Amino acid sequence: MSLFEKFSQARALEQALMEMPINPTGTVISEVVSASEAIIGGQLKIMAGTNNYLGLTFDADCVAAGQQALLEAGTGTTGSRMANGTYQQHLYLETEIAEFFDFSHGMVFSTGYSANIGMLTALLNTEDSVLIDSEGHASLFDGCRMSGAKIYRFKHNDPEGLRKRLSRLGEAGKDALIVVEGLYSVRGDCAPLKEYVDVKNEFGSYLMVDEAHSLGLYGENGRGLAEDQGVSDEVDFIVGTFSKSLGSIGGFCVSNHPELSLIRYASRPYIFTASPSPSVIATTRQALKKIKNCPELREIVWSNAQLLHSGLSQLGFQIGADVSPVIGIPFEDREVALTYWQDLFNKGVYTNLILPPAAPDGGSLIRCSVTAAHSKEQIRVILDAFDAIKNS
Ligand code: PMP
């Protein structure tokens, strides 16, 4: 087989997408107007498919912090912390992220993806067992696979399924790692973390929770779903990203296990990649302060989430019961999902089209998300677009 023969399937998919008036996987955002609007294909669109949950990407203080850091420390670090040095600001952020979660140790990575790969490949080896929710993010699966550990998937959001799997492992269950998320980013449903903690304690295993989509949204202090469900103290590792509610880029892990500091010596995605640039660190630190000091942002995003969820339910869409800023609208037929996405786009609403294999259960989904930056009028426009297409 020639090197490129294996791309024939990808080529066919690309061809089909190119024939569409607008390619949903190759959307070019020519101008970002605000945290909730952009120019795409020459037209103004409402962005109802981002992870900018608190709308912080244009926050004046975050922008100013980034600008200041650019002026003071330059455009990039040009290397990894192990080889080229840690900037003082990296350490400040690590202390601040640990304090934010009320954990003793924090570690920062260059992306959320590399945080997951970096943590899982360092924690696990071929002797270990890892149990992972079947709808976990690709970075979690990739990290588990790359570690060489024995992988056991359990049914999505099913603590009983997890318990059964663990009990079959016998002694190995004691040291096994359980990997779940907080808020799941495609369907917008939440993990039963309390029940997972019960199972973990029953077997003496370890629990890692990816709060990528729940940070800034859940809990009294915006720490995420573990805080919301009152189980933060029972989670061994919280991982997440700066690229969603914090409107920046980067990843992290916080833990009360002192061994977290040793992960630095064992984690290739930490050792062999450039560290986050000064402006990224500065905007992230400022955004963390916003989560702490501006609880009203959470109130706005939740009232917007309520509005979208109740509006779509009233229109008769088959959506999940959990109200969250993310709503996944399932379609059995890929073509119908594609046409729906296209029609929404033509009506000025940009959403995310999620096709197999990215969508759970082999189906297709339109993912719609709202943020604190959306006005009630914009949410009305989004709902009106869904309504008009449904009745056309
Ligand atoms: N974990 C989850 C649950 C995610 O949804 C994502 C990104 N979609 C990541 C990790 C990776 O984060 P990043 O894009 O910041 O690398």
Short mmCIF file of N, CA and C and ligand atoms in Angstrom, two decimals, residues 51 110-116 136-140 181 183-185 210-213 239-244 248-251, ligand 1:
data_model
loop_
_atom_site.label_atom_id
_atom_site.label_comp_id
_atom_site.label_asym_id
_atom_site.label_seq_id
_atom_site.Cartn_x
_atom_site.Cartn_y
_atom_site.Cartn_z
N ASN A 51 -17.03 27.29 22.95
CA ASN A 51 -16.89 26.88 24.36
C ASN A 51 -16.55 28.09 25.23
N SER A 110 0.70 22.75 28.00
CA SER A 110 0.50 23.72 26.91
C SER A 110 -0.90 23.69 26.30
N THR A 111 -1.58 22.54 26.40
CA THR A 111 -2.99 22.46 25.96
C THR A 111 -3.72 21.48 26.88
N GLY A 112 -5.04 21.48 26.79
CA GLY A 112 -5.82 20.50 27.54
C GLY A 112 -5.56 19.10 27.02
N TYR A 113 -5.39 19.00 25.72
CA TYR A 113 -5.11 17.69 25.11
C TYR A 113 -3.82 17.12 25.68
N SER A 114 -2.78 17.96 25.73
CA SER A 114 -1.50 17.43 26.22
C SER A 114 -1.52 17.21 27.73
N ALA A 115 -2.39 17.92 28.46
CA ALA A 115 -2.53 17.64 29.90
C ALA A 115 -3.04 16.22 30.09
N ASN A 116 -4.04 15.85 29.31
CA ASN A 116 -4.60 14.49 29.47
C ASN A 116 -3.62 13.42 29.04
N GLY A 136 -15.92 9.31 26.86
CA GLY A 136 -14.83 10.20 27.25
C GLY A 136 -14.20 10.86 26.02
N HIS A 137 -13.59 12.02 26.26
CA HIS A 137 -12.96 12.77 25.17
C HIS A 137 -11.80 11.99 24.55
N ALA A 138 -11.55 12.24 23.27
CA ALA A 138 -10.48 11.54 22.54
C ALA A 138 -9.14 11.64 23.26
N SER A 139 -8.87 12.78 23.88
CA SER A 139 -7.57 12.94 24.55
C SER A 139 -7.44 11.98 25.73
N LEU A 140 -8.55 11.66 26.37
CA LEU A 140 -8.52 10.71 27.49
C LEU A 140 -8.26 9.30 26.96
N GLU A 181 -15.57 12.49 32.89
CA GLU A 181 -15.62 13.95 32.73
C GLU A 181 -16.63 14.52 33.71
N LEU A 183 -19.02 17.87 33.00
CA LEU A 183 -20.05 18.11 31.97
C LEU A 183 -19.52 17.54 30.64
N TYR A 184 -20.32 16.71 30.00
CA TYR A 184 -19.91 16.14 28.71
C TYR A 184 -20.26 17.12 27.60
N SER A 185 -19.31 17.30 26.69
CA SER A 185 -19.36 18.44 25.79
C SER A 185 -20.22 18.27 24.55
N ASP A 210 -12.15 15.01 34.30
CA ASP A 210 -11.83 16.07 33.34
C ASP A 210 -12.95 17.11 33.42
N GLU A 211 -12.61 18.26 33.97
CA GLU A 211 -13.61 19.32 34.16
C GLU A 211 -13.50 20.38 33.05
N ALA A 212 -13.00 19.96 31.88
CA ALA A 212 -12.78 20.92 30.79
C ALA A 212 -14.00 21.82 30.55
N HIS A 213 -15.18 21.21 30.53
CA HIS A 213 -16.38 22.00 30.19
C HIS A 213 -17.15 22.46 31.42
N VAL A 239 -8.37 17.30 35.94
CA VAL A 239 -7.68 17.84 34.77
C VAL A 239 -8.64 18.77 34.04
N GLY A 240 -8.09 19.62 33.20
CA GLY A 240 -8.96 20.53 32.47
C GLY A 240 -8.17 21.40 31.52
N THR A 241 -8.85 22.38 31.00
CA THR A 241 -8.25 23.22 29.96
C THR A 241 -8.52 24.70 30.24
N PHE A 242 -7.66 25.53 29.71
CA PHE A 242 -7.87 26.99 29.80
C PHE A 242 -8.60 27.50 28.56
N SER A 243 -8.92 26.59 27.62
CA SER A 243 -9.40 27.04 26.32
C SER A 243 -10.91 27.21 26.24
N LYS A 244 -11.62 27.00 27.35
CA LYS A 244 -13.08 27.10 27.25
C LYS A 244 -13.56 28.30 28.10
N SER A 248 -8.73 31.11 26.88
CA SER A 248 -7.31 31.20 26.56
C SER A 248 -6.86 29.88 25.91
N ILE A 249 -5.71 29.39 26.25
CA ILE A 249 -5.28 28.06 25.80
C ILE A 249 -4.31 27.50 26.82
N GLY A 250 -4.31 26.19 26.97
CA GLY A 250 -3.45 25.54 27.96
C GLY A 250 -4.24 24.50 28.72
N GLY A 251 -3.52 23.67 29.49
CA GLY A 251 -4.20 22.63 30.25
C GLY A 251 -3.60 22.55 31.65
N1 PMP B 1 -10.95 17.36 27.50
C1 PMP B 1 -12.19 17.57 27.05
C2 PMP B 1 -13.34 16.95 27.76
C3 PMP B 1 -12.40 18.37 25.91
O1 PMP B 1 -13.63 18.56 25.45
C4 PMP B 1 -11.28 18.95 25.27
C5 PMP B 1 -11.41 19.84 24.05
N2 PMP B 1 -12.54 19.79 23.34
C6 PMP B 1 -10.01 18.68 25.77
C7 PMP B 1 -9.88 17.90 26.89
C8 PMP B 1 -8.79 19.24 25.10
O2 PMP B 1 -8.63 20.57 25.43
P1 PMP B 1 -7.86 21.59 24.49
O3 PMP B 1 -8.71 21.83 23.28
O4 PMP B 1 -7.70 22.80 25.32
O5 PMP B 1 -6.56 20.96 24.12
#
